[in-house]
Coordinates of C-alpha atoms in Angstrom, one line a residue:
X1 CA 0.0 0.0 0.0
X2 CA 1.2 3.5 -0.9
X3 CA 0.0 6.8 0.6
X4 CA -1.0 9.6 -1.7
X5 CA -1.9 13.1 -0.6
X6 CA -4.1 15.2 -2.9
X7 CA -3.9 19.0 -2.3
X8 CA -6.6 21.1 -3.8
X9 CA -4.7 24.4 -4.2
X10 CA -7.1 26.0 -6.7
X11 CA -10.0 25.4 -9.0
X12 CA -11.8 24.1 -5.9
X13 CA -15.1 25.7 -5.0
X14 CA -14.4 28.2 -7.8
X15 CA -13.7 28.3 -11.6
X16 CA -10.3 29.8 -11.4
X17 CA -6.8 29.1 -10.2
X18 CA -6.7 25.4 -11.1
X19 CA -3.9 23.6 -9.2
X20 CA -4.0 20.0 -8.0
X21 CA -1.0 18.6 -6.2
X22 CA -0.4 14.9 -5.9
X23 CA 2.2 14.1 -3.3
X24 CA 3.5 10.6 -3.0
X25 CA 6.7 8.6 -2.0
X26 CA 7.7 8.1 -5.6
X27 CA 6.9 11.4 -7.3
X28 CA 5.3 14.8 -6.7
X29 CA 3.1 16.1 -9.5
X30 CA 1.2 19.4 -9.9
X31 CA -1.6 19.3 -12.5
X32 CA -2.1 22.8 -13.8
X33 CA -0.8 25.9 -12.2
X34 CA -3.5 28.6 -12.6
X35 CA -4.0 32.2 -11.7
X36 CA -7.0 33.2 -9.6
X37 CA -9.4 35.7 -11.3
X38 CA -12.7 37.2 -10.3
X39 CA -13.4 38.3 -6.7
X40 CA -10.9 40.4 -4.7
X41 CA -10.8 37.6 -2.1
X42 CA -9.8 35.1 -4.8
X43 CA -7.3 37.4 -6.5
X44 CA -5.5 38.0 -3.2
X45 CA -4.7 34.2 -3.2
X46 CA -2.2 35.0 -6.0
X47 CA -0.1 37.0 -3.6
X48 CA 0.2 34.1 -1.1
X49 CA 2.9 31.5 -1.3
X50 CA 1.6 28.0 -1.9
X51 CA 1.1 25.9 1.3
X52 CA 3.5 23.2 0.1
X53 CA 7.2 22.9 -0.4
X54 CA 7.4 24.0 -4.1
X55 CA 11.0 22.8 -4.4
X56 CA 9.7 19.2 -4.0
X57 CA 7.5 19.3 -7.1
X58 CA 9.0 17.1 -9.7
X59 CA 6.8 17.9 -12.7
X60 CA 3.9 20.1 -13.7
X61 CA 1.4 18.7 -16.2
X62 CA -0.6 21.4 -18.1
X63 CA -4.0 20.6 -19.5
X64 CA -4.0 23.8 -21.6
X65 CA -2.7 27.3 -21.8
X66 CA -5.4 29.5 -20.4
X67 CA -4.4 31.9 -17.6
X68 CA -6.5 30.2 -14.9
X69 CA -4.5 27.0 -15.7
X70 CA -1.0 28.2 -16.3
X71 CA -0.8 31.8 -15.0
X72 CA 0.9 31.0 -11.6
X73 CA 3.9 29.3 -13.2
X74 CA 6.3 32.2 -12.9
X75 CA 5.5 32.5 -9.2
X76 CA 6.1 28.8 -8.8
X77 CA 9.6 29.2 -10.3
X78 CA 10.2 32.2 -8.0
X79 CA 9.2 30.1 -5.0
X80 CA 11.8 27.4 -5.9
X81 CA 10.4 25.1 -8.5
X82 CA 13.2 23.4 -10.4
X83 CA 11.3 20.6 -12.3
X84 CA 9.8 20.2 -15.8
X85 CA 6.6 21.7 -17.2
X86 CA 4.9 19.3 -19.7
X87 CA 2.2 20.2 -22.2
X88 CA 1.5 19.7 -25.9
X89 CA 3.4 22.0 -28.3
X90 CA 0.5 24.3 -29.0
X91 CA -0.3 24.5 -25.2
X92 CA 3.2 25.6 -24.4
X93 CA 3.1 28.1 -27.3
X94 CA -0.2 29.5 -25.9
X95 CA 1.1 29.5 -22.4
X96 CA 4.1 31.6 -23.4
X97 CA 1.9 34.2 -25.1
X98 CA -0.5 34.3 -22.1
X99 CA 2.2 34.6 -19.5
X100 CA 4.1 37.3 -21.3
X101 CA 0.8 39.2 -21.8
X102 CA -0.1 38.7 -18.1
X103 CA 3.3 40.0 -17.0
X104 CA 3.1 43.1 -19.3
X105 CA -0.5 43.9 -18.1
X106 CA 0.7 43.7 -14.5
X107 CA 3.7 45.9 -15.2
X108 CA 1.5 48.5 -16.9
X109 CA -1.2 48.4 -14.2
X110 CA 1.4 48.9 -11.5
X111 CA 3.0 51.8 -13.4
X112 CA -0.4 53.4 -14.0
X113 CA -1.4 52.9 -10.3
X114 CA 1.8 54.6 -9.2
X115 CA 1.4 57.5 -11.6
X116 CA -2.2 58.1 -10.7
X117 CA -2.0 57.1 -7.1
X118 CA -5.1 54.8 -6.9
X119 CA -3.4 51.8 -5.3
X120 CA -3.3 51.3 -1.6
X121 CA 0.3 49.9 -2.0
X122 CA 3.2 52.2 -2.3
X123 CA 4.7 51.4 -4.6
X124 CA 2.3 49.1 -6.5
X125 CA 4.2 46.1 -7.8
X126 CA 3.4 43.5 -10.4
X127 CA 3.1 39.9 -9.1
X128 CA 5.6 38.9 -11.7
X129 CA 7.3 40.6 -14.7
X130 CA 8.4 39.6 -18.1
X131 CA 11.9 38.6 -16.8
X132 CA 10.2 36.2 -14.4
X133 CA 8.4 34.7 -17.4
X134 CA 11.6 34.3 -19.3
X135 CA 13.1 32.4 -16.4
X136 CA 10.1 30.0 -16.5
X137 CA 10.2 29.1 -20.2
X138 CA 13.3 26.9 -20.0
X139 CA 11.3 24.5 -17.8
X140 CA 8.9 23.9 -20.7
X141 CA 9.0 20.5 -22.5
X142 CA 6.5 19.5 -25.2
X143 CA 4.8 16.1 -25.3
X144 CA 2.9 14.3 -28.1
X145 CA -0.8 14.0 -27.9
X146 CA -1.9 10.4 -27.2
X147 CA 1.6 9.2 -26.4
X148 CA 2.4 7.6 -23.0
X149 CA 5.1 9.5 -21.1
X150 CA 7.1 7.7 -18.4
X151 CA 7.5 10.1 -15.4
X152 CA 8.9 7.8 -12.8
X153 CA 8.8 4.1 -11.9
X154 CA 5.1 3.1 -11.8
X155 CA 4.0 6.5 -13.0
X156 CA 3.1 7.5 -16.6
X157 CA 0.9 10.2 -18.2
X158 CA -1.0 10.5 -21.4
X159 CA -2.2 13.9 -22.8
X160 CA -5.4 13.4 -24.9
X161 CA -7.3 15.8 -27.1
X162 CA -10.3 17.5 -25.5
X163 CA -11.2 20.3 -27.9
X164 CA -11.5 23.3 -25.5
X165 CA -8.8 25.5 -27.1
X166 CA -6.0 24.7 -29.5
X167 CA -3.5 22.3 -27.8
X168 CA -5.8 21.5 -24.9
X169 CA -6.0 18.0 -23.4
X170 CA -7.3 15.9 -20.6
X171 CA -4.7 14.0 -18.7
X172 CA -4.7 10.3 -17.9
X173 CA -2.2 9.8 -15.1
X174 CA -1.3 6.2 -14.2
X175 CA 0.1 6.2 -10.7
X176 CA 0.9 2.9 -8.9
X177 CA -1.6 1.0 -10.9
X178 CA -4.5 3.5 -10.5
X179 CA -5.8 5.7 -13.2
X180 CA -6.3 9.4 -12.3
X181 CA -8.1 11.4 -15.0
X182 CA -8.0 15.2 -15.0
X183 CA -10.5 16.6 -17.5
X184 CA -8.9 20.1 -17.9
X185 CA -11.6 22.2 -19.5
X186 CA -13.7 20.0 -21.8
X187 CA -14.6 21.5 -25.2
X188 CA -17.8 21.4 -27.2
X189 CA -19.2 18.5 -29.3
X190 CA -19.8 20.8 -32.3
X191 CA -17.3 23.6 -32.6
X192 CA -16.5 25.7 -35.7
X193 CA -12.7 25.4 -35.3
X194 CA -12.0 22.3 -33.2
X195 CA -12.8 18.6 -33.3
X196 CA -15.0 16.9 -30.7
X197 CA -13.2 15.9 -27.5
X198 CA -11.9 12.4 -27.1
X199 CA -13.3 10.4 -24.1
X200 CA -11.7 8.5 -21.3
X201 CA -12.5 4.8 -21.0
X202 CA -11.2 4.1 -17.5
X203 CA -10.9 6.3 -14.3
X204 CA -10.3 5.2 -10.8
X205 CA -10.2 8.8 -9.7
X206 CA -11.9 11.3 -11.9
X207 CA -11.4 15.1 -11.6
X208 CA -14.0 16.8 -13.8
X209 CA -14.6 20.5 -14.5
X210 CA -18.1 21.7 -13.6
X211 CA -18.2 25.3 -15.1
X212 CA -21.6 24.6 -16.7
X213 CA -22.5 21.6 -14.5
X214 CA -25.9 23.2 -13.8
X215 CA -27.1 24.1 -17.3
X216 CA -27.1 23.3 -21.0
X217 CA -26.1 26.1 -23.4
X218 CA -29.1 27.6 -25.2
X219 CA -29.7 26.8 -28.8
X220 CA -29.0 30.1 -30.4
X221 CA -29.0 31.3 -34.0
X222 CA -25.5 32.7 -33.6
X223 CA -25.3 33.8 -37.3
X224 CA -28.7 35.5 -37.1
X225 CA -27.9 37.3 -33.9
X226 CA -24.6 38.6 -35.3
X227 CA -26.3 39.6 -38.5
X228 CA -28.9 41.6 -36.5
X229 CA -26.2 43.3 -34.3
X230 CA -24.3 44.3 -37.4
X231 CA -27.4 45.8 -38.9
X232 CA -28.2 47.7 -35.7
X233 CA -24.6 49.0 -35.6
X234 CA -24.8 50.2 -39.2
X235 CA -28.2 51.8 -38.5
X236 CA -27.0 53.6 -35.3
X237 CA -23.7 54.5 -37.0
X238 CA -22.1 53.2 -33.9
X239 CA -19.7 50.5 -32.6
X240 CA -20.2 46.9 -31.8
X241 CA -17.6 46.1 -29.1
X242 CA -17.0 42.4 -28.4
X243 CA -14.8 41.7 -25.4
X244 CA -13.2 38.4 -26.2
X245 CA -10.8 35.8 -24.8
X246 CA -7.7 35.9 -27.0
X247 CA -7.5 32.2 -27.3
X248 CA -10.2 30.4 -29.4
X249 CA -13.1 32.8 -28.9
X250 CA -11.4 35.6 -30.8
X251 CA -10.5 33.3 -33.7
X252 CA -14.1 31.8 -33.7
X253 CA -15.6 35.3 -33.9
X254 CA -13.3 36.2 -36.8
X255 CA -14.3 33.0 -38.5
X256 CA -18.1 33.5 -38.0
X257 CA -17.9 37.1 -39.2
X258 CA -15.8 36.2 -42.3
X259 CA -18.3 33.4 -43.0
X260 CA -21.3 35.8 -42.8
X261 CA -19.5 38.2 -45.2
X262 CA -18.8 35.3 -47.6
X263 CA -22.4 34.3 -47.6
X264 CA -23.4 37.9 -48.3
X265 CA -25.3 38.1 -45.0
X266 CA -23.4 41.1 -43.8
X267 CA -21.8 44.0 -45.7
X268 CA -18.1 44.7 -45.6
X269 CA -18.2 46.5 -42.3
X270 CA -14.7 47.3 -40.9
X271 CA -13.7 44.7 -38.4
X272 CA -10.8 45.6 -36.0
X273 CA -9.1 42.9 -34.0
X274 CA -7.3 44.7 -31.2
X275 CA -5.5 42.0 -29.1
X276 CA -1.8 41.6 -29.6
X277 CA -2.2 38.3 -27.7
X278 CA -5.1 37.3 -30.0
X279 CA -2.9 38.0 -33.0
X280 CA -0.1 35.9 -31.5
X281 CA -2.6 33.1 -30.9
X282 CA -3.7 33.4 -34.5
X283 CA -0.1 32.7 -35.5
X284 CA -0.2 29.5 -33.4
X285 CA -3.2 28.4 -35.5
X286 CA -0.9 28.9 -38.5
X287 CA 1.9 26.9 -36.9
X288 CA -0.3 23.9 -35.9
X289 CA -2.8 23.2 -38.7
X290 CA -3.2 19.6 -37.5
X291 CA -4.8 20.9 -34.3
X292 CA -7.8 22.6 -35.9
X293 CA -10.4 22.3 -38.8
X294 CA -9.5 25.2 -40.9
X295 CA -7.6 24.7 -44.2
X296 CA -4.7 27.1 -44.8
X297 CA -6.6 29.0 -47.5
X298 CA -9.6 29.5 -45.1
X299 CA -7.1 30.6 -42.4
X300 CA -5.4 33.1 -44.7
X301 CA -8.7 34.5 -46.1
X302 CA -10.2 34.9 -42.6
X303 CA -7.0 36.6 -41.4
X304 CA -7.0 39.0 -44.4
X305 CA -10.6 40.0 -43.8
X306 CA -9.9 41.9 -40.6
X307 CA -7.6 44.7 -39.6
X308 CA -5.2 43.5 -36.9
X309 CA -4.4 46.4 -34.5
X310 CA -1.0 46.3 -32.9
X311 CA -0.1 49.6 -31.3
X312 CA -2.0 51.9 -28.8
X313 CA -1.7 54.6 -31.5
X314 CA -3.8 52.4 -33.8
X315 CA -6.2 51.7 -30.9
X316 CA -6.9 55.4 -30.6
X317 CA -7.2 55.8 -34.4
X318 CA -9.8 53.0 -34.3
X319 CA -11.8 54.7 -31.5
X320 CA -11.7 58.0 -33.5
X321 CA -12.7 56.3 -36.8
X322 CA -16.2 57.7 -37.4
X323 CA -17.4 54.7 -39.5
X324 CA -19.7 52.1 -38.0
X325 CA -17.4 49.3 -37.0
X326 CA -16.9 46.0 -35.1
X327 CA -14.1 45.8 -32.5
X328 CA -13.0 42.5 -31.0
X329 CA -10.6 43.1 -28.2
X330 CA -9.3 41.4 -25.1
X331 CA -10.2 40.5 -22.4
X332 CA -13.3 38.3 -22.4
X333 CA -14.4 39.1 -18.9
X334 CA -13.5 42.8 -19.2
X335 CA -10.9 42.3 -16.5
X336 CA -8.1 44.1 -18.3
X337 CA -6.6 44.5 -21.8
X338 CA -7.3 46.8 -24.7
X339 CA -11.1 46.5 -24.5
X340 CA -11.1 48.7 -21.4
X341 CA -9.8 51.7 -23.5
X342 CA -12.7 51.2 -26.0
X343 CA -15.3 50.9 -23.2
X344 CA -14.0 53.9 -21.4
X345 CA -14.4 56.0 -24.5
X346 CA -17.5 54.5 -26.1
X347 CA -19.6 52.8 -23.4
X348 CA -21.4 56.1 -22.5
X349 CA -22.8 56.3 -26.0
X350 CA -26.3 54.8 -26.9
X351 CA -25.0 54.0 -30.4
X352 CA -22.6 51.5 -28.9
X353 CA -23.4 47.8 -28.4
X354 CA -21.4 45.6 -26.1
X355 CA -21.6 41.9 -26.9
X356 CA -20.5 39.5 -24.2
X357 CA -19.6 36.0 -25.3
X358 CA -19.2 33.1 -23.0
X359 CA -18.7 32.7 -19.3
X360 CA -18.4 35.8 -17.0
X361 CA -16.9 34.9 -13.5
X362 CA -18.3 36.5 -10.3
X363 CA -17.4 40.1 -9.7
X364 CA -15.7 40.6 -13.0
X365 CA -16.7 43.7 -15.0
X366 CA -18.3 41.3 -17.6
X367 CA -20.6 39.8 -15.0
X368 CA -21.5 43.3 -13.7
X369 CA -22.4 44.4 -17.2
X370 CA -24.6 41.2 -17.6
X371 CA -26.3 42.0 -14.3
X372 CA -27.2 45.5 -15.5
X373 CA -24.6 47.7 -13.9
X374 CA -25.2 51.4 -14.5
X375 CA -21.5 52.2 -14.3
X376 CA -18.2 50.4 -14.4
X377 CA -15.0 51.4 -12.5
X378 CA -12.0 51.5 -14.9
X379 CA -8.6 53.0 -14.4
X380 CA -9.8 54.4 -11.0
X381 CA -12.8 56.2 -12.6
X382 CA -16.5 55.4 -12.7
X383 CA -17.8 55.3 -16.4
X384 CA -21.6 55.4 -17.0
X385 CA -23.0 52.5 -19.0
X386 CA -25.4 53.8 -21.8
X387 CA -24.4 51.2 -24.4
X388 CA -26.8 48.3 -25.1
X389 CA -25.4 45.0 -23.6
X390 CA -26.1 41.7 -25.3
X391 CA -25.0 38.2 -24.4
X392 CA -24.2 35.1 -26.5
X393 CA -23.9 32.0 -24.4
X394 CA -23.7 29.3 -27.0
X395 CA -20.2 30.5 -28.2
X396 CA -18.8 29.1 -24.9
X397 CA -15.7 26.9 -25.4
X398 CA -16.8 24.9 -22.3
X399 CA -18.9 21.8 -22.5
X400 CA -22.3 22.2 -20.9
X401 CA -23.9 19.7 -18.5
X402 CA -25.1 17.2 -21.2
X403 CA -21.8 17.4 -23.1
X404 CA -19.8 16.8 -19.8
X405 CA -22.0 13.7 -19.1
X406 CA -21.4 12.6 -22.7
X407 CA -17.6 13.0 -22.2
X408 CA -17.8 10.8 -19.1
X409 CA -20.2 8.3 -20.8
X410 CA -17.4 6.0 -22.2
X411 CA -15.9 5.2 -18.8
X412 CA -16.3 1.4 -18.4
X413 CA -15.6 1.1 -14.6
X414 CA -17.2 2.7 -11.6
X415 CA -14.7 5.3 -10.3
X416 CA -13.7 5.1 -6.7
X417 CA -14.3 8.8 -6.4
X418 CA -15.3 11.7 -8.7
X419 CA -14.0 15.1 -7.7
X420 CA -16.0 18.0 -9.0
X421 CA -13.8 21.0 -9.6
X422 CA -13.6 24.3 -11.6
X423 CA -17.2 25.4 -10.9
X424 CA -19.2 27.9 -8.8
X425 CA -21.2 26.6 -5.9
X426 CA -24.6 26.1 -7.6
X427 CA -23.1 24.4 -10.7
X428 CA -21.0 22.0 -8.5
X429 CA -23.9 20.9 -6.4
X430 CA -26.4 20.5 -9.3
X431 CA -23.8 18.5 -11.2
X432 CA -23.1 16.3 -8.2
X433 CA -26.8 15.5 -7.9
X434 CA -27.0 14.8 -11.6
X435 CA -24.0 12.4 -11.7
X436 CA -25.1 10.5 -8.6
X437 CA -28.6 10.2 -9.9
X438 CA -27.6 9.2 -13.5
X439 CA -24.4 7.2 -12.9
X440 CA -24.6 6.2 -9.3
X441 CA -21.0 7.4 -8.8
X442 CA -19.8 8.8 -5.5
X443 CA -18.9 12.5 -5.9
X444 CA -17.0 14.9 -3.7
X445 CA -16.8 18.7 -3.9
X446 CA -13.4 19.7 -2.6
X447 CA -12.9 23.0 -0.9
X448 CA -9.9 25.3 -1.5
X449 CA -6.8 24.0 0.3
X450 CA -8.4 20.8 1.3
X451 CA -6.0 17.9 1.6
X452 CA -7.2 14.3 1.0
X453 CA -5.2 11.2 1.9
X454 CA -5.8 8.0 0.0
X455 CA -4.1 4.6 0.1
X456 CA -3.2 3.0 -3.3

């Protein structure tokens, strides 16, 4: 018998900060190493050292490159991590882009806070900077999708396609004869850009995301909605601003708008993509064509149909452009990035429409807009909301309840335990009841910093 401790260091009782630490006599493994986003209480967790000896971690396994799954890596290295960080080649490419962008945003926000004096901290400092990211990258090592990787005696891992974003996987970890399956974030069954997720067939211990564990995505006529919003924007001679996640969502929106234009369903309205990170991710699509559905001619045509904005000078030129226009800019939950500049200048105009796409975490500006906020605080100032706010849920890159159940539906054994992670309270409990009722499997909802000991 061998003793294994599972530390739930993030993504537990919340949808952000995913970190799951498996501590054993043979090897110590951290699955994902995410940044906390959302409420102030959660964000403050990023400033605290992990309650484990970081120098003892042998390897980090990354399911994918989103900030809430990889954003804490530079801090891990600062705290003494000396091991290897494994992920698929596109995941590591995305992670590098996201970490550099995160560091840059933190540096800029600290600088702005110091100049304008709106931080309680003197001086305000970034959690990590671009040099910290550069010190993290040498730890990266890519793995092949579907190939078994030997990590230590009696321990191997396999990264398998799960269709959430380019490069994303679920992880099958075989440890001392038991199969631990970490879902990562599971993608959609029918996605414009990505194939359907593969499914696990055996899980002794299953860690499954529950972002939409309490609901199914609505069936929406996405093309029709976009068509109507473009027509409204032209009629109002205004701006359609779409805050977007730079990875996958931004490329999906580009593809949908290009497709509508190709079908003569919308005119050739100027489309500006203002996300340096999104542009970098677009380049990853070009580098890894085997990871998505687009042909290279479709990819190039879609790319040429939009104006890629790079500098802040071009951002202001776009804002001042009097033509009706579509602007897709980061970030998706309106927590930072270029979209804040557009909203600060254009959100108080009735001719502006803000289209939110996908999940909006608690206490983010995106969630506040959804809930009908009359004003938003940005750069230390309160900006009135006069724009019309719309929401598209079905563009989510996360599987909904029925798709999650389908993803688990090929498991041939009865897992010893199912851990429900990466979800808000209501989603977690609804999903727990659904799995126990439908599958009869024993589910547990771990709390942040819970430590569970099991014998193998």
